CSV table of C-alpha atoms in Angstrom, one decimal:
chain,number,residue,atom,x,y,z
A,24,MET,CA,-54.0,-137.8,-1.4
A,25,LYS,CA,-52.5,-135.7,-4.0
A,26,PRO,CA,-53.3,-136.7,-7.5
A,27,CYS,CA,-50.5,-138.2,-9.6
A,28,HIS,CA,-49.4,-136.3,-12.7
A,29,LYS,CA,-48.8,-138.1,-16.0
A,30,VAL,CA,-45.2,-137.8,-17.3
A,31,SER,CA,-44.7,-138.0,-21.1
A,32,VAL,CA,-42.5,-140.7,-22.5
A,33,GLU,CA,-40.5,-138.1,-24.5
A,34,LYS,CA,-39.6,-136.2,-21.4
A,35,VAL,CA,-38.3,-139.3,-19.6
A,36,PHE,CA,-36.3,-140.3,-22.6
A,37,LEU,CA,-34.7,-136.9,-23.0
A,38,THR,CA,-34.0,-136.7,-19.2
A,39,SER,CA,-32.2,-140.0,-19.3
A,40,ILE,CA,-30.1,-139.1,-22.3
A,41,TRP,CA,-29.0,-135.8,-20.6
A,42,ALA,CA,-28.1,-137.6,-17.4
A,43,SER,CA,-26.0,-140.2,-19.3
A,44,GLN,CA,-24.2,-137.5,-21.3
A,45,LYS,CA,-23.6,-135.5,-18.2
A,46,TRP,CA,-22.0,-138.5,-16.5
A,47,ILE,CA,-19.8,-139.2,-19.6
A,48,PHE,CA,-18.7,-135.6,-19.7
A,49,LEU,CA,-17.8,-135.7,-16.0
A,50,MET,CA,-15.8,-138.9,-16.5
A,51,LEU,CA,-13.9,-137.4,-19.5
A,52,LEU,CA,-13.2,-134.2,-17.5
A,53,CYS,CA,-11.8,-136.2,-14.6
A,54,ASN,CA,-9.7,-138.3,-16.9
A,55,SER,CA,-8.3,-135.2,-18.7
A,56,VAL,CA,-7.4,-133.6,-15.3
A,57,SER,CA,-5.6,-136.9,-14.3
A,58,LEU,CA,-3.7,-137.0,-17.6
A,59,VAL,CA,-2.7,-133.4,-17.3
A,60,PHE,CA,-1.5,-134.0,-13.8
A,61,VAL,CA,0.5,-137.1,-14.8
A,62,PHE,CA,2.0,-135.4,-17.8
A,63,TYR,CA,2.9,-132.4,-15.7
A,64,SER,CA,4.6,-134.5,-13.1
A,65,TYR,CA,6.5,-136.4,-15.8
A,66,GLN,CA,7.6,-133.1,-17.3
A,67,ILE,CA,8.8,-131.9,-13.9
A,68,GLY,CA,10.8,-135.2,-13.4
A,69,CYS,CA,12.3,-134.9,-16.9
A,70,TYR,CA,13.2,-131.3,-16.3
A,71,ASN,CA,15.0,-132.2,-13.1
A,72,LYS,CA,16.9,-135.1,-14.7
A,73,GLY,CA,17.7,-132.9,-17.8
A,74,ALA,CA,19.0,-130.2,-15.5
A,75,GLU,CA,21.5,-132.7,-14.1
A,76,ASN,CA,22.8,-133.5,-17.6
A,77,LEU,CA,22.6,-130.0,-19.0
A,78,PRO,CA,26.4,-129.4,-19.2
A,79,PHE,CA,26.7,-132.7,-21.2
A,80,PHE,CA,24.1,-131.6,-23.7
A,81,GLU,CA,25.6,-128.2,-24.0
A,82,ASN,CA,29.0,-129.7,-24.7
A,83,ALA,CA,27.5,-132.1,-27.2
A,84,ILE,CA,25.8,-129.3,-29.1
A,85,LYS,CA,28.9,-127.2,-29.1
A,86,THR,CA,30.9,-130.1,-30.5
A,87,LEU,CA,28.3,-130.7,-33.2
A,88,GLN,CA,28.4,-127.0,-34.1
A,89,ASN,CA,32.1,-127.0,-34.3
A,90,GLU,CA,32.1,-130.1,-36.5
A,91,THR,CA,29.5,-128.6,-38.7
A,92,ALA,CA,31.6,-125.4,-39.0
A,93,LYS,CA,34.6,-127.5,-39.9
A,94,ASP,CA,32.6,-129.4,-42.5
A,95,SER,CA,31.3,-126.1,-43.9
A,96,GLU,CA,34.9,-124.8,-44.1
A,97,ARG,CA,36.0,-127.9,-45.9
A,98,VAL,CA,33.3,-127.5,-48.4
A,99,LYS,CA,34.2,-123.9,-48.8
A,100,ILE,CA,37.8,-124.7,-49.5
A,101,SER,CA,37.0,-127.5,-51.9
A,102,SER,CA,34.6,-125.4,-53.8
A,103,LYS,CA,37.5,-123.0,-54.7
A,104,GLY,CA,39.0,-125.7,-57.0
A,105,PHE,CA,42.7,-126.6,-56.7
A,106,TRP,CA,46.1,-125.8,-58.0
A,107,SER,CA,48.9,-127.9,-59.4
A,108,MET,CA,52.4,-127.5,-60.8
A,109,ASN,CA,54.4,-129.0,-63.7
A,110,SER,CA,56.7,-131.9,-62.8
A,111,ILE,CA,59.9,-131.4,-64.7
A,112,GLY,CA,63.6,-131.9,-64.0
A,113,ARG,CA,65.2,-134.2,-61.5
A,114,LEU,CA,65.1,-134.3,-57.7
A,115,GLY,CA,66.3,-130.8,-57.0
A,116,ASN,CA,63.9,-129.3,-59.5
A,117,GLN,CA,61.0,-131.4,-58.2
A,118,MET,CA,61.7,-130.2,-54.6
A,119,GLY,CA,61.7,-126.6,-55.8
A,120,GLU,CA,58.5,-127.0,-57.7
A,121,TYR,CA,56.8,-128.8,-54.8
A,122,ALA,CA,57.8,-126.1,-52.3
A,123,THR,CA,56.7,-123.3,-54.6
A,124,LEU,CA,53.3,-124.9,-55.3
A,125,TYR,CA,52.8,-125.5,-51.5
A,126,ALA,CA,53.6,-121.8,-50.7
A,127,LEU,CA,51.8,-120.1,-53.5
A,128,ALA,CA,48.6,-122.2,-53.2
A,129,LYS,CA,48.5,-121.5,-49.5
A,130,LEU,CA,49.2,-117.8,-50.0
A,131,ASN,CA,46.3,-117.6,-52.5
A,132,GLY,CA,43.9,-119.7,-50.5
A,133,HIS,CA,43.7,-122.8,-52.7
A,134,GLN,CA,44.2,-126.5,-52.2
A,135,ALA,CA,47.4,-127.8,-53.8
A,136,TYR,CA,47.7,-131.1,-55.6
A,137,ILE,CA,50.8,-132.6,-57.1
A,138,LEU,CA,51.0,-134.6,-60.3
A,139,PRO,CA,51.8,-138.3,-60.3
A,140,ASP,CA,55.3,-137.8,-61.7
A,141,MET,CA,56.2,-135.5,-58.8
A,142,ALA,CA,54.7,-138.0,-56.3
A,143,ASN,CA,56.9,-140.7,-57.8
A,144,TYR,CA,60.0,-138.6,-57.3
A,145,LEU,CA,59.3,-137.3,-53.8
A,146,SER,CA,57.0,-139.7,-51.9
A,147,PRO,CA,59.6,-142.6,-51.8
A,148,ILE,CA,62.1,-140.2,-50.1
A,149,PHE,CA,60.1,-137.6,-48.1
A,150,LYS,CA,56.9,-137.7,-45.9
A,151,ILE,CA,55.2,-135.1,-48.1
A,152,THR,CA,51.5,-134.3,-47.4
A,153,LEU,CA,50.1,-132.8,-50.5
A,154,PRO,CA,47.5,-135.1,-52.3
A,155,THR,CA,48.2,-136.5,-55.7
A,156,LEU,CA,46.0,-135.4,-58.7
A,157,HIS,CA,45.5,-138.5,-60.9
A,158,ASP,CA,45.6,-138.2,-64.6
A,159,LYS,CA,42.0,-139.2,-65.1
A,160,VAL,CA,40.9,-136.1,-63.1
A,161,ARG,CA,43.7,-133.8,-64.5
A,162,ASN,CA,42.7,-134.5,-68.1
A,163,LYS,CA,39.1,-133.4,-67.5
A,164,ILE,CA,39.9,-130.0,-66.1
A,165,HIS,CA,40.1,-126.8,-68.1
A,166,TRP,CA,43.3,-125.4,-66.6
A,167,LYS,CA,44.6,-121.8,-66.5
A,168,ASN,CA,48.3,-122.0,-67.2
A,169,TYR,CA,50.4,-119.6,-65.2
A,170,GLY,CA,54.2,-119.3,-65.8
A,171,LEU,CA,56.4,-118.2,-63.0
A,172,ASN,CA,59.8,-116.6,-62.9
A,173,ASP,CA,62.4,-118.2,-60.6
A,174,TRP,CA,61.9,-115.6,-58.0
A,175,MET,CA,58.9,-114.2,-56.1
A,176,GLU,CA,57.0,-111.2,-57.4
A,177,ASP,CA,54.1,-109.2,-55.9
A,178,GLN,CA,51.6,-110.3,-58.5
A,179,TYR,CA,52.0,-113.9,-57.4
A,180,ARG,CA,50.2,-113.0,-54.1
A,181,SER,CA,46.9,-112.7,-56.0
A,182,ILE,CA,46.9,-115.1,-58.9
A,183,PRO,CA,43.3,-115.4,-60.3
A,184,GLY,CA,41.7,-118.7,-61.1
A,185,ASP,CA,40.3,-121.7,-59.3
A,186,TYR,CA,42.1,-124.3,-61.5
A,187,VAL,CA,45.6,-123.1,-62.0
A,188,MET,CA,48.5,-125.0,-63.4
A,189,LEU,CA,51.8,-123.3,-62.4
A,190,SER,CA,54.9,-123.8,-64.5
A,191,GLY,CA,58.6,-123.1,-64.4
A,192,TYR,CA,61.9,-124.4,-63.1
A,193,LEU,CA,61.5,-123.1,-59.6
A,194,CYS,CA,64.1,-123.2,-56.9
A,195,SER,CA,64.1,-119.8,-55.1
A,196,TRP,CA,63.9,-119.4,-51.4
A,197,THR,CA,61.9,-116.1,-52.0
A,198,PHE,CA,58.7,-118.2,-52.6
A,199,TYR,CA,58.7,-120.2,-49.4
A,200,HIS,CA,61.3,-119.0,-46.9
A,201,HIS,CA,58.6,-117.3,-44.8
A,202,ILE,CA,57.2,-120.8,-44.0
A,203,ARG,CA,60.6,-122.5,-43.8
A,204,GLU,CA,59.5,-124.8,-40.9
A,205,GLU,CA,56.6,-126.1,-42.9
A,206,ILE,CA,58.7,-126.7,-45.9
A,207,LEU,CA,61.3,-128.6,-43.8
A,208,ARG,CA,58.5,-130.7,-42.4
A,209,GLU,CA,57.3,-131.6,-45.9
A,210,PHE,CA,60.9,-132.7,-46.7
A,211,THR,CA,61.2,-135.0,-43.7
A,212,PHE,CA,63.0,-138.1,-44.7
A,213,HIS,CA,61.5,-141.6,-44.3
A,214,ASP,CA,63.1,-143.3,-41.4
A,215,PHE,CA,65.0,-146.0,-43.3
A,216,ILE,CA,66.7,-143.3,-45.5
A,217,LYS,CA,67.5,-141.2,-42.4
A,218,ASP,CA,69.0,-144.3,-40.7
A,219,GLN,CA,71.2,-145.1,-43.7
A,220,ALA,CA,72.5,-141.6,-43.8
A,221,ASN,CA,73.3,-141.4,-40.1
A,222,ALA,CA,74.9,-144.9,-40.3
A,223,PHE,CA,77.2,-143.6,-43.0
A,224,LEU,CA,78.1,-140.5,-41.1
A,225,ARG,CA,78.9,-142.5,-37.9
A,226,SER,CA,81.1,-144.8,-39.9
A,227,ILE,CA,83.2,-142.0,-41.4
A,228,GLY,CA,83.4,-140.2,-38.0
A,229,GLY,CA,85.1,-143.2,-36.5
A,230,GLU,CA,86.5,-142.6,-33.1
A,231,ARG,CA,86.6,-138.9,-33.4
A,232,LYS,CA,84.8,-136.9,-30.7
A,233,ASN,CA,82.6,-133.9,-31.3
A,234,VAL,CA,82.7,-134.3,-35.1
A,235,THR,CA,81.7,-131.4,-37.4
A,236,TYR,CA,80.3,-132.9,-40.5
A,237,VAL,CA,80.5,-130.9,-43.8
A,238,GLY,CA,78.6,-132.2,-46.8
A,239,VAL,CA,80.2,-131.5,-50.2
A,240,HIS,CA,78.1,-131.8,-53.3
A,241,VAL,CA,80.0,-131.6,-56.6
A,242,ARG,CA,77.7,-131.1,-59.6
A,243,ARG,CA,79.1,-132.4,-62.8
A,244,GLY,CA,77.2,-134.4,-65.4
A,245,ASP,CA,75.6,-132.4,-68.2
A,246,TYR,CA,76.7,-129.1,-66.6
A,247,VAL,CA,80.3,-129.8,-67.8
A,248,HIS,CA,79.2,-128.9,-71.3
A,249,VAL,CA,76.0,-127.0,-70.8
A,250,MET,CA,77.4,-124.2,-68.7
A,251,PRO,CA,80.3,-123.2,-71.0
A,252,ASP,CA,78.6,-123.9,-74.3
A,253,ILE,CA,75.1,-122.6,-73.7
A,254,TRP,CA,75.1,-120.4,-70.6
A,255,LYS,CA,78.6,-118.9,-70.9
A,256,GLY,CA,79.5,-120.0,-67.4
A,257,VAL,CA,81.7,-122.4,-65.5
A,258,ILE,CA,81.3,-125.0,-62.8
A,259,ALA,CA,83.3,-125.6,-59.7
A,260,ASP,CA,87.0,-126.3,-60.1
A,261,LYS,CA,89.7,-127.7,-57.8
A,262,LYS,CA,90.7,-124.3,-56.5
A,263,TYR,CA,87.1,-123.5,-55.4
A,264,LEU,CA,86.8,-126.7,-53.5
A,265,ASP,CA,90.2,-126.3,-51.8
A,266,THR,CA,89.3,-122.8,-50.7
A,267,ALA,CA,85.9,-123.9,-49.3
A,268,MET,CA,87.3,-126.9,-47.4
A,269,ALA,CA,90.1,-124.7,-46.0
A,270,TYR,CA,87.5,-122.4,-44.5
A,271,PHE,CA,85.9,-125.2,-42.5
A,272,ARG,CA,89.2,-126.7,-41.5
A,273,ASN,CA,90.3,-123.4,-40.1
A,274,LYS,CA,87.1,-122.7,-38.3
A,275,TYR,CA,86.1,-126.0,-36.7
A,276,LYS,CA,88.0,-128.9,-35.0
A,277,ASN,CA,87.5,-132.5,-36.0
A,278,VAL,CA,86.0,-131.7,-39.4
A,279,VAL,CA,84.9,-134.6,-41.6
A,280,PHE,CA,83.9,-134.0,-45.2
A,281,ALA,CA,81.2,-136.3,-46.8
A,282,VAL,CA,81.5,-136.0,-50.6
A,283,THR,CA,78.6,-136.8,-53.0
A,284,SER,CA,78.7,-136.2,-56.7
A,285,ASN,CA,77.4,-137.3,-60.1
A,286,GLY,CA,81.0,-137.1,-61.2
A,287,MET,CA,82.8,-139.2,-58.6
A,288,ASP,CA,85.9,-140.0,-60.6
A,289,TRP,CA,86.6,-136.3,-61.2
A,290,SER,CA,85.9,-135.6,-57.5
A,291,LYS,CA,88.4,-138.2,-56.3
A,292,GLN,CA,91.1,-136.8,-58.6
A,293,ASN,CA,90.6,-133.2,-57.6
A,294,ILE,CA,89.7,-133.3,-53.9
A,295,ASN,CA,92.7,-133.8,-51.7
A,296,SER,CA,91.9,-136.6,-49.3
A,297,SER,CA,95.5,-137.0,-47.9
A,298,LYS,CA,94.5,-135.5,-44.6
A,299,GLY,CA,92.3,-138.4,-43.8
A,300,ASP,CA,89.2,-136.2,-43.3
A,301,VAL,CA,87.6,-136.7,-46.7
A,302,PHE,CA,85.2,-139.6,-47.4
A,303,PHE,CA,83.4,-140.3,-50.7
A,304,SER,CA,79.9,-141.7,-50.8
A,305,ASP,CA,80.5,-144.1,-53.7
A,306,ASP,CA,79.1,-147.4,-52.4
A,307,PRO,CA,77.1,-148.7,-55.4
A,308,LYS,CA,74.6,-150.3,-53.0
A,309,LEU,CA,73.9,-147.0,-51.2
A,310,SER,CA,74.7,-144.3,-53.8
A,311,SER,CA,71.5,-142.8,-55.2
A,312,PRO,CA,70.1,-139.3,-55.3
A,313,ALA,CA,67.9,-140.1,-52.2
A,314,ASN,CA,70.8,-141.3,-50.1
A,315,ASP,CA,73.1,-138.6,-51.3
A,316,ILE,CA,70.8,-135.8,-50.4
A,317,ALA,CA,70.0,-137.5,-47.1
A,318,ILE,CA,73.7,-137.6,-46.2
A,319,LEU,CA,74.2,-134.0,-47.1
A,320,ALA,CA,71.0,-132.9,-45.2
A,321,HIS,CA,72.2,-134.6,-42.0
A,322,CYS,CA,75.6,-132.8,-42.0
A,323,ASN,CA,76.2,-129.7,-40.0
A,324,HIS,CA,77.4,-127.5,-42.9
A,325,THR,CA,77.4,-127.6,-46.7
A,326,ILE,CA,79.7,-126.9,-49.6
A,327,MET,CA,77.7,-126.8,-52.8
A,328,THR,CA,78.9,-126.0,-56.3
A,329,ILE,CA,76.0,-125.1,-58.6
A,330,GLY,CA,72.5,-126.6,-59.2
A,331,THR,CA,69.3,-127.1,-57.4
A,332,PHE,CA,70.4,-130.4,-55.7
A,333,GLY,CA,73.2,-128.6,-53.9
A,334,PHE,CA,70.8,-125.7,-52.9
A,335,TRP,CA,68.4,-128.1,-51.2
A,336,ALA,CA,71.3,-129.9,-49.5
A,337,GLY,CA,72.3,-126.6,-47.9
A,338,TYR,CA,68.7,-125.5,-47.2
A,339,LEU,CA,67.8,-128.8,-45.4
A,340,ALA,CA,71.1,-129.0,-43.4
A,341,GLY,CA,71.0,-125.5,-42.1
A,342,GLY,CA,74.3,-124.3,-40.7
A,343,GLU,CA,76.8,-122.5,-42.9
A,344,THR,CA,76.7,-123.0,-46.6
A,345,ILE,CA,79.4,-122.0,-49.1
A,346,TYR,CA,78.4,-121.7,-52.8
A,347,LEU,CA,80.0,-120.8,-56.1
A,348,THR,CA,78.9,-117.3,-57.2
A,349,ASN,CA,79.4,-115.1,-60.3
A,350,PHE,CA,79.9,-118.2,-62.4
A,351,THR,CA,78.7,-116.7,-65.7
A,352,LEU,CA,79.9,-113.9,-67.9
A,353,PRO,CA,77.9,-110.6,-67.6
A,354,GLU,CA,76.4,-111.1,-71.0
A,355,SER,CA,75.2,-114.7,-70.2
A,356,PRO,CA,71.6,-115.5,-71.3
A,357,PHE,CA,71.4,-117.5,-68.0
A,358,LEU,CA,71.1,-114.2,-66.1
A,359,LYS,CA,67.7,-113.6,-67.8
A,360,VAL,CA,66.2,-116.5,-65.9
A,361,PHE,CA,68.5,-116.5,-62.9
A,362,LYS,CA,69.3,-114.1,-60.1
A,363,TYR,CA,72.1,-114.8,-57.6
A,364,GLU,CA,70.4,-112.8,-54.8
A,365,THR,CA,67.2,-114.9,-55.1
A,366,ALA,CA,68.9,-118.2,-55.6
A,367,PHE,CA,71.1,-118.2,-52.5
A,368,LEU,CA,70.2,-117.1,-49.0
A,369,PRO,CA,71.8,-113.8,-47.9
A,370,GLU,CA,73.7,-115.4,-45.0
A,371,TRP,CA,75.3,-118.0,-47.2
A,372,ILE,CA,78.9,-117.4,-48.2
A,373,GLY,CA,79.7,-117.0,-51.9
A,374,ILE,CA,83.1,-117.6,-53.4
A,375,PRO,CA,83.5,-116.1,-56.9
A,376,ALA,CA,84.3,-118.5,-59.7
A,377,ASP,CA,87.3,-118.3,-61.9
A,378,LEU,CA,86.0,-117.2,-65.3
A,379,SER,CA,89.3,-117.3,-67.1
A,380,PRO,CA,88.5,-120.4,-69.1
A,381,LEU,CA,85.7,-118.4,-70.8
A,382,LEU,CA,87.8,-115.5,-71.7
A,383,PRO,CA,89.5,-115.2,-75.1
A,384,LYS,CA,93.1,-116.5,-75.2
A,385,ASN,CA,95.9,-114.2,-76.6
C-alpha cells in the first residue's frame, strides 16, 4: 500500500481559488461571445431594414441640406443690410419711387424696404410685396443718402453701402423696364378695385360689340400755373386732345373713351362728347386716384397729357400710348431734371405741344 503524501493547506487553498477564477473567466468569455453574436445579428437585421429605407433617408438628408442652404442664403442676404427710398409726391411719384427702389436694390443685391408713407399710398391699391421699414427701426440706422437723377446711369449698377436711402422724384422706365413683368406684378390691383374699374368700363361700353377702350388722363391742378410760371412749359390743350382722339377713332372701330382728370370741369368743356363715345369718370362715390388709375390701366390704349400719373396709366395698360411732347421752351430749367427720351417709351407716340402761349406777343 502506497504511503499517503501530506498536502499543505496553502496549496489546496490556492488550487481552489484558481479553479474558481478559471470557471468565472470561462463564463464571462461565453457570455461575451453570446453578446457579440446577438449584437452582430441585430446589426445585420438593422442593416437589412435600413437598406429598404435608404432612398427615404437619402431624400430626407438632401431636403435638410437644401433647407440649410436656403437658410444660409437668407442669412447671407440679411447680413448685407437693406435699402430704402424717400416717399414724396402723390400716387404717380410713389409708384415711380417704388419701382426704382425695387429694381436698383435687386440689381445691387440688397433687400429693399419701403417707408410707411409709401406703404400707406400703395398697399391699399396694389398687391405690393416689399416689406415696410417701420420708423422705430429706420431712426436707429445710420443711412448713406444717395440722390438719383430721373434716368438710369451706369454708376447706379454698383452703388456702395449696405444701408442706403435713395432719393429723388423717380419715374423713368430706364430703371426697371428690363424687369417689366415683375413691376407689373407688383402693381397688381386688389380685386375689389379691379372689379369696380371693369364694371365702369362695361357700363360705358353698353351694347357695343368688340369695344376698344381708350383711357384719357387730363392732368390739370397745380400744373396749370406751375408749368408756365416755373418750368416755362404748357399742358395739354383742346387741340392736342382732339388730335389724339381722332387717331384712335380713325384706327379702331367701336372706340370708347374713358376720361379721368383732376380738372373735370375743364375736361367736359374742352372734350367733344357729341359723338356719344366719350364718358367721364366723375361719380363722386367712385372717383379717386385709385379708381381712376384702375380704369385707365384696364383700357386697351392710353391718351396721357403730362405727369407721372398718366405715365403709369399707359405703362400698366400696355397697347398704344399717345403723349404730349416738347412741352417746354428750349431754355426751360425743367430740362435739367427731365429728359423726354427717358420719360416716354420709344414706341409711344408723341404729339408736339403748341408753345405759342409762351412766346412773346407782338
